[in-house]
Short mmCIF file of C-alpha atoms in Angstrom, two decimals:
data_model
loop_
_atom_site.label_atom_id
_atom_site.label_comp_id
_atom_site.label_asym_id
_atom_site.label_seq_id
_atom_site.Cartn_x
_atom_site.Cartn_y
_atom_site.Cartn_z
CA MET A 1 75.72 0.59 19.47
CA ASN A 2 73.20 1.60 22.15
CA ARG A 3 71.98 4.40 19.87
CA GLN A 4 71.33 1.93 17.05
CA ILE A 5 69.47 -0.41 19.39
CA ARG A 6 67.34 2.48 20.62
CA ARG A 7 66.51 3.44 17.02
CA VAL A 8 65.48 -0.12 16.20
CA ALA A 9 63.43 -0.29 19.40
CA VAL A 10 61.66 2.99 18.56
CA ALA A 11 60.99 1.82 15.02
CA MET A 12 59.60 -1.47 16.29
CA GLY A 13 57.48 0.39 18.83
CA VAL A 14 56.05 2.62 16.10
CA LEU A 15 55.27 -0.42 13.95
CA ILE A 16 53.61 -2.24 16.85
CA LEU A 17 51.57 0.89 17.68
CA ALA A 18 50.53 1.22 14.04
CA LEU A 19 49.52 -2.44 14.02
CA LEU A 20 47.43 -2.00 17.19
CA VAL A 21 45.77 1.13 15.77
CA ASN A 22 44.98 -0.68 12.52
CA LEU A 23 43.57 -3.71 14.35
CA ASN A 24 41.33 -1.50 16.45
CA TYR A 25 40.24 0.45 13.39
CA VAL A 26 39.40 -2.71 11.47
CA GLN A 27 37.80 -4.60 14.35
CA VAL A 28 35.98 -1.76 16.07
CA VAL A 29 35.48 1.26 13.79
CA LYS A 30 34.94 -0.60 10.51
CA ALA A 31 33.55 -3.84 11.93
CA ASP A 32 29.93 -3.12 11.04
CA ASP A 33 30.82 -1.95 7.54
CA TYR A 34 32.75 -5.12 6.80
CA ARG A 35 30.20 -7.34 8.52
CA ASN A 36 27.28 -5.88 6.56
CA ASN A 37 29.03 -5.61 3.21
CA LYS A 38 26.98 -7.62 0.72
CA ASN A 39 30.22 -8.92 -0.84
CA ASN A 40 31.39 -10.46 2.46
CA ARG A 41 31.06 -14.15 1.64
CA ARG A 42 31.28 -15.22 5.28
CA VAL A 43 28.25 -13.08 6.09
CA ILE A 44 26.31 -14.55 3.18
CA LEU A 45 27.16 -18.12 4.15
CA ASN A 46 26.21 -17.41 7.77
CA GLU A 47 22.86 -15.91 6.74
CA TYR A 48 21.99 -18.97 4.69
CA ALA A 49 23.22 -21.45 7.33
CA THR A 50 19.90 -21.33 9.22
CA PRO A 51 16.34 -21.33 7.86
CA ARG A 52 14.34 -18.10 7.86
CA GLY A 53 10.87 -18.29 9.30
CA GLN A 54 7.67 -18.39 7.27
CA ILE A 55 5.47 -15.54 6.10
CA ILE A 56 1.91 -16.84 6.42
CA ALA A 57 -1.43 -15.67 4.98
CA GLN A 58 -4.74 -16.07 6.81
CA GLY A 59 -5.63 -19.73 7.22
CA GLY A 60 -2.05 -20.85 7.80
CA THR A 61 -0.86 -20.92 4.17
CA PRO A 62 2.87 -20.13 3.83
CA ILE A 63 3.61 -17.54 1.14
CA ALA A 64 7.37 -17.47 1.90
CA GLU A 65 9.39 -20.34 3.37
CA SER A 66 12.90 -21.81 3.48
CA VAL A 67 13.77 -25.25 2.12
CA ALA A 68 17.01 -27.21 2.57
CA THR A 69 19.44 -27.51 -0.35
CA THR A 70 22.56 -29.49 -1.12
CA ASP A 71 24.59 -26.51 -2.30
CA GLU A 72 26.87 -24.08 -0.44
CA LEU A 73 23.95 -21.87 0.58
CA LYS A 74 22.20 -24.37 2.83
CA TYR A 75 18.67 -22.96 2.56
CA LEU A 76 16.72 -21.60 -0.39
CA ARG A 77 13.95 -19.03 0.02
CA ARG A 78 10.82 -20.22 -1.79
CA TYR A 79 7.61 -18.34 -2.59
CA PRO A 80 4.55 -20.49 -3.34
CA ASN A 81 2.28 -18.45 -5.66
CA GLY A 82 5.15 -15.96 -5.90
CA PRO A 83 3.67 -13.26 -8.21
CA LEU A 84 0.37 -13.22 -6.30
CA TYR A 85 2.03 -12.09 -3.08
CA ALA A 86 5.26 -10.53 -4.38
CA PRO A 87 4.22 -6.91 -3.55
CA LEU A 88 3.90 -8.03 0.08
CA THR A 89 6.66 -10.60 0.59
CA GLY A 90 9.25 -8.84 -1.53
CA TYR A 91 12.32 -10.98 -2.19
CA TYR A 92 15.33 -12.39 -0.34
CA SER A 93 18.33 -12.48 -2.65
CA PHE A 94 22.00 -13.17 -1.93
CA VAL A 95 22.79 -10.81 -4.83
CA TYR A 96 20.33 -7.93 -4.33
CA GLY A 97 19.45 -8.16 -0.63
CA LYS A 98 15.93 -7.90 0.77
CA ASP A 99 12.73 -6.08 -0.05
CA GLY A 100 9.13 -6.00 1.20
CA LEU A 101 8.28 -7.92 4.35
CA GLU A 102 11.50 -9.88 3.94
CA SER A 103 13.18 -6.59 4.84
CA THR A 104 10.77 -4.92 7.30
CA GLU A 105 10.26 -8.18 9.25
CA GLY A 106 13.81 -9.37 8.61
CA ASP A 107 14.96 -9.51 12.23
CA VAL A 108 12.08 -11.77 13.25
CA LEU A 109 12.35 -13.99 10.16
CA SER A 110 16.12 -14.41 10.55
CA GLY A 111 15.92 -14.98 14.31
CA ASN A 112 18.08 -11.93 15.06
CA ASP A 113 15.34 -9.99 16.82
CA PRO A 114 16.49 -9.31 20.44
CA ARG A 115 13.21 -10.80 21.67
CA LEU A 116 14.33 -14.16 20.19
CA PHE A 117 17.64 -14.24 22.11
CA ALA A 118 16.39 -16.79 24.65
CA SER A 119 15.12 -19.03 21.88
CA ARG A 120 18.43 -18.90 20.00
CA LEU A 121 20.41 -19.55 23.17
CA ALA A 122 18.25 -22.58 23.97
CA ASP A 123 18.86 -23.94 20.47
CA ILE A 124 22.61 -23.54 20.84
CA LEU A 125 22.71 -25.18 24.29
CA THR A 126 20.60 -28.14 23.19
CA GLY A 127 22.39 -28.60 19.88
CA ARG A 128 19.34 -27.77 17.75
CA ASN A 129 19.75 -25.84 14.50
CA PRO A 130 18.61 -22.24 15.17
CA LYS A 131 15.85 -20.87 12.95
CA GLY A 132 13.86 -17.72 12.54
CA GLY A 133 10.46 -16.70 13.81
CA SER A 134 7.35 -16.46 11.64
CA VAL A 135 5.02 -13.65 10.63
CA THR A 136 1.27 -14.09 10.13
CA LEU A 137 -0.50 -11.60 7.87
CA THR A 138 -4.06 -10.27 7.77
CA VAL A 139 -4.40 -11.11 4.06
CA ASN A 140 -7.42 -13.17 3.01
CA LYS A 141 -6.47 -15.69 0.31
CA ALA A 142 -9.81 -15.52 -1.51
CA ALA A 143 -9.82 -11.72 -1.73
CA GLN A 144 -6.17 -11.65 -2.81
CA ALA A 145 -6.75 -14.21 -5.55
CA ALA A 146 -9.85 -12.41 -6.86
CA ALA A 147 -7.98 -9.10 -6.99
CA TYR A 148 -5.06 -10.63 -8.87
CA LYS A 149 -7.35 -12.36 -11.35
CA GLY A 150 -9.39 -9.21 -11.90
CA LEU A 151 -6.39 -7.03 -12.66
CA GLY A 152 -4.78 -9.55 -14.97
CA ASN A 153 -1.57 -8.11 -16.36
CA ARG A 154 -2.93 -4.57 -16.63
CA PRO A 155 -1.01 -1.93 -14.66
CA GLY A 156 -2.99 -1.21 -11.53
CA ALA A 157 -3.67 -2.15 -7.94
CA VAL A 158 -6.32 -3.37 -5.51
CA VAL A 159 -6.39 -2.85 -1.74
CA ALA A 160 -9.06 -4.23 0.58
CA LEU A 161 -9.54 -3.46 4.28
CA ASP A 162 -11.58 -4.66 7.21
CA PRO A 163 -13.31 -1.35 8.06
CA ALA A 164 -13.80 -2.31 11.72
CA THR A 165 -10.15 -3.10 12.45
CA GLY A 166 -7.98 -1.66 9.67
CA ALA A 167 -6.63 -5.11 8.77
CA ILE A 168 -5.45 -5.28 5.16
CA LEU A 169 -7.40 -8.11 3.52
CA ALA A 170 -5.83 -7.85 0.07
CA ALA A 171 -3.05 -5.85 -1.56
CA VAL A 172 -2.26 -6.63 -5.19
CA SER A 173 -0.08 -4.76 -7.67
CA THR A 174 0.20 -5.64 -11.35
CA PRO A 175 2.12 -6.44 -13.40
CA SER A 176 3.89 -8.48 -10.75
CA TYR A 177 7.04 -10.58 -10.75
CA ASP A 178 8.24 -13.94 -9.44
CA PRO A 179 10.47 -13.51 -6.36
CA ASN A 180 11.60 -17.14 -6.76
CA ALA A 181 13.73 -16.04 -9.70
CA LEU A 182 15.51 -13.48 -7.50
CA SER A 183 16.00 -15.89 -4.60
CA ALA A 184 17.76 -18.52 -6.74
CA HIS A 185 21.33 -19.53 -5.84
CA ASN A 186 22.67 -19.07 -9.36
CA ALA A 187 24.13 -15.56 -9.53
CA ASN A 188 24.03 -15.40 -13.34
CA SER A 189 20.34 -16.25 -13.54
CA VAL A 190 19.50 -13.84 -10.72
CA VAL A 191 21.35 -10.97 -12.42
CA ALA A 192 19.65 -11.77 -15.73
CA GLU A 193 16.21 -11.72 -14.09
CA TRP A 194 16.93 -8.47 -12.25
CA THR A 195 18.14 -6.81 -15.45
CA LYS A 196 14.93 -7.86 -17.22
CA LEU A 197 12.73 -6.55 -14.39
CA ILE A 198 14.38 -3.15 -14.01
CA GLY A 199 14.35 -2.71 -17.79
CA ASP A 200 10.63 -3.45 -18.09
CA PRO A 201 8.77 -0.17 -18.87
CA LYS A 202 5.74 -1.46 -16.92
CA ASN A 203 7.89 -1.48 -13.76
CA PRO A 204 6.80 -4.79 -12.17
CA LEU A 205 8.98 -4.15 -9.11
CA LEU A 206 6.86 -1.12 -8.15
CA ASN A 207 4.29 -1.83 -5.44
CA ARG A 208 1.44 0.24 -6.86
CA ALA A 209 -0.86 -0.64 -3.95
CA PHE A 210 1.31 1.21 -1.42
CA GLN A 211 4.15 3.07 -3.08
CA GLN A 212 2.39 4.78 -6.01
CA SER A 213 0.01 7.72 -5.78
CA TYR A 214 -2.36 8.87 -8.54
CA PRO A 215 -4.80 11.69 -9.27
CA PRO A 216 -8.01 10.18 -7.85
CA GLY A 217 -10.58 11.88 -10.04
CA SER A 218 -14.16 11.70 -8.80
CA ILE A 219 -13.58 9.27 -5.92
CA PHE A 220 -12.38 12.40 -4.10
CA LYS A 221 -16.04 13.46 -4.03
CA VAL A 222 -16.43 11.12 -1.04
CA VAL A 223 -14.25 13.61 0.86
CA ASP A 224 -16.31 16.52 -0.50
CA ALA A 225 -19.55 14.84 0.53
CA ALA A 226 -18.26 14.20 4.04
CA ALA A 227 -17.09 17.81 4.35
CA ALA A 228 -20.51 19.07 3.22
CA LEU A 229 -22.31 16.80 5.69
CA LYS A 230 -20.10 18.19 8.46
CA ALA A 231 -21.19 21.65 7.26
CA ALA A 232 -24.86 20.63 7.82
CA LYS A 233 -25.79 19.84 4.21
CA LYS A 234 -28.49 17.18 3.78
CA PRO A 235 -28.65 14.68 0.89
CA SER A 236 -32.00 16.10 -0.24
CA ASP A 237 -30.74 19.71 -0.36
CA ARG A 238 -30.65 21.27 -3.81
CA ILE A 239 -27.22 22.64 -4.68
CA PRO A 240 -25.99 24.65 -7.67
CA ALA A 241 -25.17 22.39 -10.63
CA PRO A 242 -24.76 24.59 -13.72
CA ASP A 243 -23.85 23.22 -17.12
CA VAL A 244 -20.82 25.52 -17.02
CA LEU A 245 -19.33 26.64 -13.71
CA LYS A 246 -17.44 29.92 -13.69
CA LEU A 247 -14.51 29.48 -11.31
CA PRO A 248 -13.75 32.17 -8.71
CA ALA A 249 -10.23 33.00 -9.91
CA GLY A 250 -10.90 32.57 -13.61
CA GLY A 251 -11.62 29.67 -15.91
CA THR A 252 -14.60 27.39 -16.17
CA MET A 253 -15.57 23.82 -15.28
CA THR A 254 -17.88 21.55 -17.24
CA ASN A 255 -19.17 18.03 -16.87
CA PHE A 256 -17.90 15.14 -18.97
CA ALA A 257 -19.20 15.30 -22.54
CA GLY A 258 -21.32 18.32 -21.61
CA GLU A 259 -23.69 16.20 -19.52
CA ARG A 260 -26.43 17.98 -17.60
CA CYS A 261 -26.98 17.57 -13.86
CA GLY A 262 -30.54 17.97 -12.58
CA ASP A 263 -32.27 20.78 -14.45
CA GLY A 264 -29.01 22.37 -15.58
CA LYS A 265 -29.10 24.86 -12.74
CA THR A 266 -29.48 22.83 -9.53
CA ASP A 267 -29.54 19.20 -8.46
CA THR A 268 -30.03 17.38 -5.20
CA PHE A 269 -26.85 16.71 -3.24
CA VAL A 270 -27.41 12.93 -3.34
CA HIS A 271 -28.16 12.83 -7.08
CA ALA A 272 -25.09 14.95 -7.84
CA LEU A 273 -22.95 12.27 -6.15
CA THR A 274 -24.92 9.46 -7.78
CA ILE A 275 -24.17 10.69 -11.30
CA SER A 276 -20.81 12.29 -10.33
CA CYS A 277 -21.59 15.88 -11.26
CA ASN A 278 -18.37 17.91 -11.51
CA THR A 279 -19.85 21.40 -11.51
CA ALA A 280 -22.01 20.63 -8.46
CA PHE A 281 -19.05 19.48 -6.39
CA GLY A 282 -16.74 22.21 -7.66
CA GLN A 283 -19.24 24.84 -6.53
CA LEU A 284 -20.06 22.96 -3.32
CA CYS A 285 -16.42 23.05 -2.19
CA VAL A 286 -16.09 26.73 -2.99
CA HIS A 287 -19.22 27.36 -0.92
CA ILE A 288 -18.20 25.40 2.19
CA GLY A 289 -14.61 26.66 1.97
CA GLN A 290 -11.08 25.34 1.77
CA PRO A 291 -10.43 24.87 5.53
CA ILE A 292 -13.23 22.36 6.12
CA VAL A 293 -12.43 20.44 2.91
CA GLN A 294 -8.74 20.15 3.81
CA ASP A 295 -9.48 19.30 7.44
CA THR A 296 -11.84 16.53 6.32
CA ALA A 297 -9.27 15.17 3.86
CA SER A 298 -6.73 15.11 6.69
CA LEU A 299 -9.14 13.19 8.95
CA PHE A 300 -9.51 10.60 6.19
CA GLY A 301 -5.71 10.19 6.25
CA MET A 302 -4.68 12.60 3.47
CA ASP A 303 -2.39 14.53 5.76
CA ASN A 304 0.85 14.57 3.72
CA SER A 305 2.48 12.10 6.09
CA SER A 306 4.20 8.84 5.22
CA ARG A 307 2.80 5.67 6.78
CA GLN A 308 4.05 2.15 7.43
CA VAL A 309 1.93 -1.00 7.62
CA PRO A 310 4.90 -2.01 8.12
CA LEU A 311 5.62 -1.60 4.38
CA ALA A 312 6.19 2.04 3.52
CA ILE A 313 3.19 3.93 2.11
CA ALA A 314 3.52 6.92 -0.22
CA ARG A 315 1.94 10.22 0.83
CA SER A 316 -1.62 11.11 -0.11
CA THR A 317 -2.25 14.84 -0.36
CA MET A 318 -4.49 17.59 -1.74
CA GLY A 319 -1.35 19.50 -2.71
CA GLU A 320 -1.10 23.27 -2.95
CA ILE A 321 -4.40 25.14 -3.37
CA GLU A 322 -3.68 28.68 -4.49
CA ASP A 323 -7.20 30.06 -4.93
CA GLY A 324 -10.86 29.25 -5.37
CA SER A 325 -10.39 27.91 -8.89
CA ALA A 326 -7.70 25.53 -7.66
CA LEU A 327 -10.01 24.43 -4.83
CA ALA A 328 -12.84 23.58 -7.25
CA GLN A 329 -10.48 21.61 -9.49
CA SER A 330 -8.98 19.80 -6.50
CA CYS A 331 -12.43 18.81 -5.28
CA ILE A 332 -13.02 16.75 -8.40
CA GLY A 333 -9.73 14.95 -7.71
CA GLN A 334 -7.58 16.71 -10.27
CA ARG A 335 -4.90 19.42 -10.19
CA ASN A 336 -2.35 18.51 -7.44
CA VAL A 337 -4.39 15.87 -5.59
CA GLN A 338 -2.56 12.54 -5.18
CA MET A 339 -3.91 9.38 -3.56
CA THR A 340 -2.60 5.85 -3.05
CA PRO A 341 -4.90 2.86 -3.56
CA LEU A 342 -4.60 2.18 0.19
CA GLN A 343 -5.85 5.69 0.92
CA ALA A 344 -8.72 5.20 -1.53
CA ALA A 345 -9.78 2.07 0.39
CA MET A 346 -9.61 4.08 3.62
CA LEU A 347 -12.30 6.44 2.27
CA SER A 348 -14.82 3.61 2.01
CA ALA A 349 -13.61 2.00 5.23
CA VAL A 350 -14.62 5.16 7.10
CA ALA A 351 -18.07 5.13 5.51
CA ALA A 352 -18.56 1.47 6.49
CA ASN A 353 -17.38 2.02 10.09
CA ASP A 354 -19.71 4.72 11.45
CA GLY A 355 -17.30 7.49 10.42
CA ARG A 356 -14.25 6.12 12.26
CA LEU A 357 -10.86 5.65 10.57
CA MET A 358 -8.82 2.69 11.82
CA GLN A 359 -5.07 2.39 11.34
CA PRO A 360 -4.28 0.00 8.46
CA TYR A 361 -1.99 -2.91 9.28
CA LEU A 362 -0.68 -5.97 7.46
CA VAL A 363 1.02 -8.07 10.17
CA GLN A 364 -1.36 -9.77 12.57
CA GLN A 365 1.20 -11.69 14.62
CA GLN A 366 4.91 -12.26 15.06
CA ARG A 367 5.78 -15.69 16.47
CA THR A 368 8.86 -17.40 17.88
CA PRO A 369 10.26 -20.55 16.21
CA ASN A 370 8.20 -22.66 18.66
CA LEU A 371 5.08 -20.69 17.58
CA SER A 372 4.49 -18.78 20.82
CA VAL A 373 3.27 -15.23 20.18
CA LEU A 374 5.87 -12.46 20.22
CA ALA A 375 3.47 -9.66 19.30
CA ASN A 376 -0.17 -9.34 18.25
CA THR A 377 -1.53 -6.26 16.50
CA GLU A 378 -4.52 -4.65 18.15
CA PRO A 379 -6.85 -2.32 16.18
CA LYS A 380 -6.22 1.38 16.71
CA GLN A 381 -8.50 4.28 15.82
CA LEU A 382 -6.80 7.17 14.01
CA SER A 383 -9.65 9.67 13.81
CA GLU A 384 -13.38 10.25 13.81
CA VAL A 385 -14.17 11.73 10.41
CA LEU A 386 -17.94 11.91 10.87
CA SER A 387 -20.44 11.33 13.64
CA PRO A 388 -22.45 8.10 13.28
CA ASP A 389 -25.51 10.08 12.14
CA GLU A 390 -23.53 12.00 9.54
CA ASP A 391 -21.86 8.82 8.37
CA LYS A 392 -25.26 7.12 7.91
CA LEU A 393 -26.11 9.85 5.40
CA LEU A 394 -22.79 9.36 3.58
CA ARG A 395 -23.41 5.60 3.37
CA ASP A 396 -26.88 6.18 1.93
CA MET A 397 -25.43 8.50 -0.71
CA MET A 398 -22.69 6.03 -1.67
CA GLN A 399 -25.27 3.25 -1.90
CA SER A 400 -27.24 5.40 -4.33
CA VAL A 401 -24.17 5.45 -6.63
CA VAL A 402 -24.48 1.64 -6.87
CA THR A 403 -28.25 1.03 -6.67
CA ASP A 404 -29.72 3.93 -8.65
CA PRO A 405 -30.23 2.91 -12.30
CA HIS A 406 -28.50 6.13 -13.34
CA GLY A 407 -25.65 5.73 -10.85
CA THR A 408 -22.09 5.42 -12.12
CA GLY A 409 -21.31 2.34 -9.97
CA THR A 410 -24.11 -0.10 -10.82
CA GLN A 411 -21.62 -2.80 -11.87
CA ALA A 412 -20.51 -3.12 -8.23
CA GLN A 413 -23.86 -4.60 -7.18
CA ILE A 414 -23.87 -7.94 -5.31
CA PRO A 415 -27.29 -9.60 -5.00
CA GLY A 416 -28.50 -9.68 -1.41
CA VAL A 417 -25.62 -7.49 -0.13
CA THR A 418 -25.64 -3.78 0.74
CA VAL A 419 -22.94 -2.16 -1.39
CA GLY A 420 -21.93 1.47 -1.61
CA GLY A 421 -19.19 3.14 -3.57
CA LYS A 422 -17.88 5.88 -5.80
CA THR A 423 -16.38 5.78 -9.26
CA GLY A 424 -13.57 7.94 -10.58
CA THR A 425 -11.99 8.68 -13.94
CA ALA A 426 -8.81 10.70 -13.55
CA ASP A 427 -7.03 12.67 -16.26
CA ASN A 428 -3.26 12.39 -16.00
CA GLY A 429 0.02 12.89 -17.79
CA PRO A 430 1.19 15.40 -20.39
CA VAL A 431 -1.07 17.53 -22.59
CA ASP A 432 -0.75 18.68 -26.19
CA ALA A 433 -0.63 22.27 -27.43
CA ASN A 434 -4.43 22.50 -27.15
CA GLY A 435 -4.48 21.26 -23.56
CA ASN A 436 -5.73 17.78 -24.42
CA TYR A 437 -4.38 14.89 -22.37
CA LEU A 438 -2.14 12.54 -24.33
CA LYS A 439 -2.84 9.52 -22.10
CA ALA A 440 -6.12 7.79 -21.34
CA PRO A 441 -7.53 8.49 -17.86
CA HIS A 442 -7.06 6.21 -14.85
CA ALA A 443 -10.11 4.16 -13.82
CA TRP A 444 -11.02 4.14 -10.10
CA PHE A 445 -13.57 2.58 -7.81
CA THR A 446 -13.76 2.72 -4.03
CA GLY A 447 -16.55 1.01 -2.16
CA TYR A 448 -17.70 -1.27 0.62
CA ALA A 449 -19.92 -4.27 1.26
CA LEU A 450 -21.71 -4.39 4.61
CA ASP A 451 -21.83 -7.64 6.56
CA PRO A 452 -22.67 -8.05 10.26
CA THR A 453 -19.39 -9.83 11.06
CA HIS A 454 -17.13 -9.46 8.00
CA PRO A 455 -17.53 -6.06 6.29
CA ILE A 456 -15.04 -5.13 3.58
CA ALA A 457 -13.87 -1.91 1.95
CA VAL A 458 -11.98 -2.00 -1.34
CA ALA A 459 -10.31 0.30 -3.84
CA VAL A 460 -9.30 -0.46 -7.43
CA VAL A 461 -7.19 1.61 -9.81
CA LEU A 462 -6.38 0.72 -13.41
CA GLU A 463 -3.77 2.91 -15.05
CA ASN A 464 -4.83 4.59 -18.30
CA ALA A 465 -7.80 2.25 -18.66
CA GLY A 466 -10.44 4.78 -19.69
CA VAL A 467 -11.42 6.65 -22.81
CA THR A 468 -10.35 10.29 -22.96
CA GLY A 469 -13.31 12.56 -22.38
CA SER A 470 -15.48 9.89 -20.76
CA GLU A 471 -16.46 9.55 -17.09
CA SER A 472 -17.44 5.90 -17.48
CA ALA A 473 -14.08 4.17 -16.92
CA GLY A 474 -14.38 3.84 -13.15
CA GLY A 475 -17.79 2.24 -13.40
CA THR A 476 -17.11 -0.06 -16.34
CA ALA A 477 -13.48 -1.10 -15.75
CA ALA A 478 -12.79 -0.81 -12.01
CA ALA A 479 -16.17 -1.45 -10.32
CA PRO A 480 -16.53 -5.07 -11.55
CA ILE A 481 -13.12 -5.95 -10.08
CA ALA A 482 -14.12 -4.45 -6.74
CA ARG A 483 -17.39 -6.39 -6.84
CA ASP A 484 -15.59 -9.68 -7.44
CA VAL A 485 -13.11 -9.04 -4.60
CA MET A 486 -15.87 -8.19 -2.14
CA LYS A 487 -17.96 -11.19 -3.20
CA ALA A 488 -14.99 -13.58 -2.93
CA TYR A 489 -14.28 -12.36 0.60
CA LEU A 490 -17.90 -12.58 1.72
CA ASP A 491 -18.28 -16.08 0.25
CA ASP A 492 -15.07 -17.18 1.96
CA THR A 493 -16.03 -15.84 5.40
CA ARG A 494 -19.70 -16.76 5.34
CA GLY A 495 -20.51 -18.90 8.34
CA GLN A 496 -17.30 -18.01 10.21
#
């Protein structure tokens, strides 16, 4: 009898031990997994039980906010002018989670940031409904709207910067999408919208302003020009500009449509940039050498590193350069060179800021629910690309691109405003058996408008917007958009 009792006791002990082990495993080891599982309904209901804070553009306009509902999910995330700001706000969906600033600033917006603990505790003790903090952006509404209007529904992007601070004044990616459709509380409609978006060959969910890199074409000549100025070249110097350039490791380079630069043998440095002479800049880079070109590109920010603003930024890079021929081809923005629209805006921001590169940023302030400041972003210098004297020469050369009647960027002119820039038309995509590109080139423009208190630098890219074999796409398609963005910003800030 005692033996049977002992056996039962041992069995019960084993069962109790197993139960304790399982409870500890579930409540300790797997707690985070279960808590964060998107299918955990309790977590979803808890998330939606309190309002998230606002995302706010310059001037106090909410571009993401929470509104009360009468359904099970007590608050609905709403995006006024949703497609205009979607690449920045992202979406907040109970089906597909978070993206964009809704994700990167999620702890502040939800109120879960450790710095908001005192605020949440005060709400609980006083019986108030807890809510999240808010985030104020650097984005200028006028510049953002002009960029969105200029792009239309064409695949492309615009990024504008304050050269003096690095603040991002506009960041638009098209085609865009409406995050309101993904934030809805009807699962069937949300899934249907998501399926449509991910099946769209134009990829509207891709943030082309930050997450896509492209061959930059001739806007890379801004880097070449800066490198040459660092190597003591002067704008008036005559440099080789043959009709056909024989490349050091084999092959040749010509200008678009067989155009002639200068007298067909040489041209002035400034005029070669003004008309975007390929052979002149291919030879110039070979002459000054790969190290100084790559070092200059790195100072501009093309250092192969990923950035956050706080949204993630794709790498910009010159890629592998195997020999002198590859260097010449890279220096006209082809071969393995890749650049994001943000990086393209950084080129002109340096020129407009006495040669200094400032760190780009999108969030100006984080605030508590009672609007006291949690954090304020201060400008930070990343590098000095050029001395002020050298940069003055670069600015003069870029202004020639816009003001000279033969310049490629004349459509960026703004009456009464000093504007400089550089156009680009970039071959891309597959080639046929004869080496001809099967897709039209990308159209680029990067430039700046000088203003004593509110300067602006901007970059525009339009995917496959040019005509194969023509260098004109950057000047005719992209430059007018950049002009309109700069003018909208200057008109909006005039008198401030």
